[in-house]
Amino acid sequence: MSMREVSAICGLLVQIAIGIWFFGAALSGQVAGETVSDAAARVLWAVLAMAVITIATTILGAVLVSIVRRGEMPDGRTDERDRLINARSSRNAYVALSMGIAGTLIALALGAIPVVAVYGVFSAMLLGGIAETVSQLTYRRLG
C-alpha cells in the first residue's frame, strides 16, 4: 500500500464520517429554524474538522502501515499513470460537484429556503470529494 492510497483511504473515511455527522444533525431536526449564518457556521466547522482530522488520520495511517511493514512506506515519483489517474478522478469529481450544484439551484428555483443553498453547496462539495477519492482508489487498483 502506497502513501497515496493511505492518504486517499483516510480522506475517504473522514469525508464519510463528517457526512454522517452533518446529515445526521440535519435529519434529526437540529437545523430546523436555522438562519443562513447558523448554517454557514455549521458548514465552516465541518470543513475545519474535515481538514484537521484528515491530516491527523493520514499521519497516523502512515505510521501504522510503516510499523506493520517494518520499513519505510514507498511513495514513488509521480509518473504518467498517476497523472492520468488524477485527471480522470478530477473529471469525476467535477461531474459530481456540477450535479450537486445543479440540484441545489433547482431546489432554490422551486422555492426552497436559502438555508438549503448552504447545505446544498456543502453537500455538492462533499459528494465531489468522495467521487474523486473513490475514483482514485478504483483507478489505482484496476489500472
Coordinates of N, CA and C in Angstrom, one line a residue:
M1 N 0.9 -1.2 0.0 CA 0.0 0.0 0.0 C 0.9 1.2 0.0
S2 N 0.7 2.1 -0.9 CA 1.5 3.3 -1.1 C 0.9 4.4 -0.2
M3 N 1.7 5.5 -0.1 CA 1.3 6.6 0.7 C 0.1 7.3 0.1
R4 N 0.0 7.3 -1.2 CA -1.2 7.9 -1.9 C -2.4 7.1 -1.5
E5 N -2.3 5.8 -1.5 CA -3.5 5.0 -1.1 C -3.9 5.2 0.4
V6 N -2.9 5.3 1.2 CA -3.2 5.5 2.7 C -3.9 6.9 2.8
S7 N -3.4 7.9 2.2 CA -3.9 9.2 2.2 C -5.4 9.2 1.7
A8 N -5.6 8.5 0.6 CA -6.9 8.5 0.0 C -7.9 7.8 0.9
I9 N -7.5 6.7 1.5 CA -8.4 5.9 2.3 C -8.7 6.7 3.6
C10 N -7.8 7.4 4.2 CA -8.0 8.2 5.4 C -8.9 9.4 5.0
G11 N -8.7 10.0 3.9 CA -9.6 11.1 3.4 C -11.0 10.6 3.2
L12 N -11.2 9.5 2.6 CA -12.5 8.9 2.3 C -13.2 8.6 3.6
L13 N -12.5 8.0 4.6 CA -13.2 7.7 5.9 C -13.6 9.0 6.6
V14 N -12.8 10.0 6.6 CA -13.1 11.3 7.2 C -14.3 11.9 6.5
Q15 N -14.3 11.9 5.2 CA -15.4 12.5 4.5 C -16.7 11.8 4.8
I16 N -16.7 10.5 4.8 CA -17.9 9.8 5.2 C -18.4 10.0 6.6
A17 N -17.4 10.1 7.5 CA -17.8 10.4 8.9 C -18.4 11.8 9.1
I18 N -17.7 12.7 8.5 CA -18.3 14.1 8.5 C -19.6 14.2 7.9
G19 N -19.8 13.5 6.8 CA -21.1 13.5 6.1 C -22.2 12.9 6.9
I20 N -21.9 11.8 7.6 CA -22.8 11.1 8.5 C -23.2 12.1 9.7
W21 N -22.2 12.7 10.3 CA -22.4 13.6 11.4 C -23.3 14.8 10.9
F22 N -22.9 15.4 9.7 CA -23.6 16.6 9.2 C -25.0 16.3 8.9
F23 N -25.2 15.2 8.1 CA -26.6 14.9 7.7 C -27.4 14.3 8.8
G24 N -26.8 13.6 9.8 CA -27.5 13.2 10.9 C -28.1 14.3 11.7
A25 N -27.3 15.4 11.9 CA -27.8 16.6 12.6 C -29.0 17.2 11.8
A26 N -28.8 17.2 10.5 CA -29.9 17.8 9.7 C -31.2 17.0 9.7
L27 N -31.1 15.6 9.7 CA -32.2 14.8 9.7 C -32.9 14.7 11.1
S28 N -32.1 14.9 12.1 CA -32.6 14.8 13.5 C -33.4 16.0 13.9
G29 N -33.4 17.1 13.1 CA -34.2 18.3 13.4 C -33.4 19.3 14.1
Q30 N -32.0 19.1 14.2 CA -31.2 20.1 14.9 C -31.1 21.4 14.1
V31 N -31.3 21.3 12.8 CA -31.2 22.5 11.9 C -32.5 23.2 11.6
A32 N -33.6 22.8 12.2 CA -34.9 23.4 12.0 C -34.8 24.8 12.5
G33 N -35.2 25.7 11.7 CA -35.3 27.1 12.1 C -34.0 27.8 12.1
E34 N -33.0 27.2 11.5 CA -31.6 27.9 11.4 C -31.7 29.0 10.4
T35 N -30.8 30.0 10.7 CA -30.6 31.1 9.8 C -29.5 30.7 8.8
V36 N -29.3 31.5 7.8 CA -28.2 31.3 6.9 C -26.9 31.3 7.6
S37 N -26.7 32.3 8.5 CA -25.4 32.4 9.2 C -25.2 31.2 10.1
D38 N -26.2 30.7 10.7 CA -26.1 29.5 11.5 C -25.6 28.3 10.7
A39 N -26.3 28.2 9.5 CA -25.9 27.1 8.6 C -24.5 27.2 8.1
A40 N -24.1 28.4 7.7 CA -22.7 28.7 7.3 C -21.7 28.4 8.3
A41 N -22.0 28.7 9.6 CA -21.1 28.4 10.7 C -21.0 26.9 10.9
R42 N -22.1 26.2 10.8 CA -22.0 24.7 10.9 C -21.2 24.1 9.7
V43 N -21.3 24.6 8.5 CA -20.5 24.2 7.4 C -19.0 24.5 7.6
L44 N -18.7 25.7 8.1 CA -17.3 26.0 8.3 C -16.7 25.1 9.4
W45 N -17.4 24.8 10.4 CA -16.9 23.9 11.4 C -16.7 22.5 10.8
A46 N -17.6 22.1 10.0 CA -17.4 20.8 9.3 C -16.2 20.7 8.4
V47 N -16.0 21.8 7.7 CA -14.8 21.9 6.8 C -13.5 21.9 7.6
L48 N -13.5 22.7 8.7 CA -12.3 22.7 9.6 C -12.0 21.4 10.2
A49 N -13.1 20.7 10.7 CA -12.9 19.4 11.3 C -12.4 18.4 10.3
M50 N -12.9 18.5 9.0 CA -12.5 17.6 8.0 C -11.0 17.7 7.7
A51 N -10.5 19.0 7.6 CA -9.1 19.2 7.3 C -8.2 18.7 8.4
V52 N -8.6 19.0 9.7 CA -7.7 18.6 10.8 C -7.7 17.1 11.0
I53 N -8.9 16.5 10.9 CA -9.0 15.1 11.1 C -8.3 14.3 10.0
T54 N -8.4 14.8 8.7 CA -7.8 14.1 7.6 C -6.3 14.2 7.8
I55 N -5.7 15.3 8.1 CA -4.3 15.4 8.3 C -3.8 14.4 9.5
A56 N -4.5 14.4 10.6 CA -4.2 13.5 11.7 C -4.3 12.1 11.3
T57 N -5.3 11.7 10.7 CA -5.5 10.2 10.3 C -4.5 9.8 9.2
T58 N -4.2 10.7 8.3 CA -3.2 10.3 7.3 C -1.8 10.1 8.0
I59 N -1.4 10.9 8.9 CA -0.1 10.7 9.6 C -0.2 9.5 10.4
L60 N -1.3 9.2 11.1 CA -1.4 8.0 11.9 C -1.4 6.8 11.0
G61 N -2.1 6.9 9.9 CA -2.2 5.7 9.0 C -0.8 5.4 8.4
A62 N 0.0 6.4 8.1 CA 1.3 6.2 7.5 C 2.2 5.6 8.6
V63 N 2.1 6.0 9.8 CA 2.9 5.5 10.9 C 2.6 4.0 11.1
L64 N 1.3 3.7 11.2 CA 0.8 2.3 11.4 C 1.2 1.4 10.3
V65 N 1.1 1.8 9.0 CA 1.5 1.0 7.9 C 3.0 0.8 7.9
S66 N 3.7 1.8 8.3 CA 5.2 1.6 8.3 C 5.6 0.6 9.5
I67 N 4.9 0.7 10.6 CA 5.2 -0.2 11.7 C 4.8 -1.7 11.3
V68 N 3.7 -1.9 10.6 CA 3.3 -3.2 10.2 C 4.3 -3.8 9.2
R69 N 4.7 -2.9 8.2 CA 5.6 -3.4 7.2 C 7.0 -3.4 7.6
R70 N 7.3 -2.9 8.8 CA 8.7 -2.8 9.3 C 9.6 -2.2 8.4
G71 N 9.2 -1.1 7.8 CA 10.0 -0.3 6.9 C 9.3 0.9 6.4
E72 N 10.1 1.6 5.6 CA 9.5 2.9 5.1 C 8.5 2.6 4.0
M73 N 7.4 3.4 4.0 CA 6.4 3.2 3.0 C 6.8 3.8 1.7
P74 N 6.6 3.0 0.6 CA 7.0 3.5 -0.7 C 6.0 4.6 -1.2
D75 N 6.5 5.6 -1.7 CA 5.6 6.6 -2.3 C 5.9 6.8 -3.8
G76 N 7.1 6.7 -4.2 CA 7.4 6.8 -5.6 C 7.2 8.1 -6.2
R77 N 7.7 8.3 -7.3 CA 7.6 9.6 -8.0 C 6.3 9.6 -8.9
T78 N 5.8 10.7 -9.2 CA 4.6 10.8 -10.0 C 5.0 10.5 -11.4
D79 N 4.3 9.6 -12.0 CA 4.6 9.2 -13.4 C 3.3 9.5 -14.2
E80 N 3.4 9.0 -15.5 CA 2.3 9.3 -16.4 C 1.0 8.6 -15.9
R81 N 1.1 7.4 -15.3 CA -0.1 6.7 -14.8 C -0.8 7.6 -13.7
D82 N 0.0 8.1 -12.8 CA -0.5 8.9 -11.7 C -1.2 10.2 -12.3
R83 N -0.6 10.8 -13.3 CA -1.2 12.0 -13.9 C -2.6 11.6 -14.6
L84 N -2.6 10.5 -15.2 CA -3.9 10.0 -15.8 C -5.0 9.7 -14.7
I85 N -4.5 9.1 -13.7 CA -5.5 8.8 -12.6 C -6.0 10.1 -12.0
N86 N -5.1 11.0 -11.7 CA -5.5 12.3 -11.2 C -6.5 13.1 -12.1
A87 N -6.2 13.0 -13.4 CA -7.1 13.7 -14.4 C -8.4 13.1 -14.4
R88 N -8.5 11.8 -14.5 CA -9.8 11.1 -14.5 C -10.6 11.3 -13.2
S89 N -9.9 11.2 -12.1 CA -10.5 11.4 -10.8 C -11.1 12.9 -10.7
S90 N -10.3 13.8 -11.2 CA -10.8 15.2 -11.1 C -12.0 15.4 -12.0
R91 N -12.0 14.7 -13.1 CA -13.2 14.8 -14.0 C -14.4 14.3 -13.3
N92 N -14.3 13.1 -12.7 CA -15.4 12.5 -12.0 C -15.9 13.4 -10.8
A93 N -14.9 14.1 -10.1 CA -15.3 15.0 -9.1 C -16.0 16.2 -9.6
Y94 N -15.6 16.7 -10.8 CA -16.2 17.8 -11.4 C -17.7 17.5 -11.8
V95 N -17.9 16.3 -12.3 CA -19.3 15.9 -12.7 C -20.1 15.8 -11.5
A96 N -19.6 15.2 -10.4 CA -20.4 15.0 -9.2 C -20.7 16.4 -8.6
L97 N -19.7 17.3 -8.5 CA -19.9 18.6 -8.0 C -20.9 19.4 -8.8
S98 N -20.8 19.3 -10.1 CA -21.8 20.0 -11.0 C -23.2 19.5 -10.8
M99 N -23.4 18.2 -10.7 CA -24.7 17.7 -10.4 C -25.3 18.2 -9.1
G100 N -24.4 18.2 -8.1 CA -24.9 18.7 -6.8 C -25.3 20.2 -6.8
I101 N -24.5 21.0 -7.4 CA -24.8 22.4 -7.6 C -26.1 22.6 -8.4
A102 N -26.2 21.9 -9.5 CA -27.4 22.0 -10.3 C -28.7 21.6 -9.4
G103 N -28.5 20.5 -8.6 CA -29.6 20.1 -7.8 C -30.0 21.2 -6.8
T104 N -29.0 21.9 -6.2 CA -29.2 23.0 -5.3 C -29.9 24.1 -6.0
L105 N -29.5 24.5 -7.2 CA -30.1 25.6 -7.9 C -31.6 25.2 -8.3
I106 N -31.8 24.0 -8.6 CA -33.2 23.6 -8.9 C -34.1 23.7 -7.7
A107 N -33.5 23.2 -6.5 CA -34.3 23.4 -5.3 C -34.6 24.8 -5.0
L108 N -33.7 25.7 -5.2 CA -33.9 27.1 -4.9 C -34.9 27.7 -5.9
A109 N -34.9 27.2 -7.1 CA -35.8 27.7 -8.2 C -37.2 27.2 -7.8
L110 N -37.3 26.1 -7.2 CA -38.7 25.6 -6.8 C -39.2 26.2 -5.5
G111 N -38.4 27.1 -4.9 CA -38.9 27.8 -3.7 C -38.3 27.3 -2.4
A112 N -37.2 26.6 -2.4 CA -36.6 26.2 -1.1 C -36.1 27.4 -0.4
I113 N -35.9 27.3 0.9 CA -35.4 28.4 1.7 C -33.9 28.6 1.5
P114 N -33.4 29.7 1.7 CA -31.9 30.0 1.4 C -31.0 29.1 2.2
V115 N -31.4 28.6 3.4 CA -30.5 27.7 4.1 C -30.2 26.4 3.3
V116 N -31.1 26.0 2.4 CA -30.9 24.9 1.6 C -29.7 25.1 0.7
A117 N -29.5 26.3 0.3 CA -28.3 26.6 -0.6 C -27.0 26.4 0.1
V118 N -26.9 26.7 1.4 CA -25.7 26.5 2.2 C -25.4 25.0 2.3
Y119 N -26.4 24.3 2.7 CA -26.3 22.8 2.8 C -26.1 22.1 1.5
G120 N -26.7 22.6 0.5 CA -26.6 22.1 -0.9 C -25.2 22.2 -1.4
V121 N -24.6 23.4 -1.3 CA -23.3 23.6 -1.8 C -22.3 22.7 -1.0
F122 N -22.4 22.6 0.3 CA -21.5 21.8 1.1 C -21.7 20.3 0.7
S123 N -23.0 19.9 0.5 CA -23.2 18.5 0.1 C -22.6 18.2 -1.3
A124 N -22.7 19.2 -2.2 CA -22.1 19.0 -3.5 C -20.6 18.9 -3.4
M125 N -20.0 19.7 -2.6 CA -18.5 19.6 -2.4 C -18.1 18.3 -1.8
L126 N -18.9 17.8 -0.8 CA -18.6 16.6 -0.2 C -18.8 15.4 -1.2
L127 N -19.8 15.5 -2.0 CA -20.0 14.5 -3.0 C -18.9 14.4 -4.0
G128 N -18.4 15.6 -4.4 CA -17.3 15.7 -5.3 C -16.0 15.1 -4.7
G129 N -15.8 15.4 -3.5 CA -14.6 14.9 -2.8 C -14.6 13.4 -2.7
I130 N -15.8 12.9 -2.4 CA -15.9 11.4 -2.3 C -15.8 10.8 -3.6
A131 N -16.4 11.4 -4.6 CA -16.2 10.8 -6.0 C -14.8 10.8 -6.4
E132 N -14.0 11.9 -6.1 CA -12.6 11.9 -6.5 C -11.8 10.8 -5.8
T133 N -12.0 10.7 -4.5 CA -11.3 9.7 -3.7 C -11.6 8.3 -4.2
V134 N -12.9 8.0 -4.3 CA -13.2 6.6 -4.8 C -12.7 6.4 -6.2
S135 N -12.7 7.3 -7.0 CA -12.2 7.2 -8.4 C -10.7 6.9 -8.3
Q136 N -9.9 7.6 -7.5 CA -8.5 7.4 -7.4 C -8.2 6.0 -6.9
L137 N -8.9 5.6 -5.8 CA -8.7 4.2 -5.3 C -9.0 3.2 -6.4
T138 N -10.1 3.4 -7.1 CA -10.5 2.4 -8.1 C -9.6 2.3 -9.2
Y139 N -9.1 3.5 -9.7 CA -8.2 3.5 -10.9 C -6.8 3.0 -10.5
R140 N -6.4 3.2 -9.2 CA -5.1 2.7 -8.8 C -5.2 1.1 -8.7
R141 N -6.3 0.6 -8.3 CA -6.4 -0.9 -8.1 C -6.7 -1.6 -9.5
L142 N -7.5 -0.9 -10.3 CA -7.9 -1.6 -11.5 C -7.0 -1.2 -12.7
G143 N -6.3 -0.1 -12.6 CA -5.4 0.3 -13.6 C -5.9 1.1 -14.7

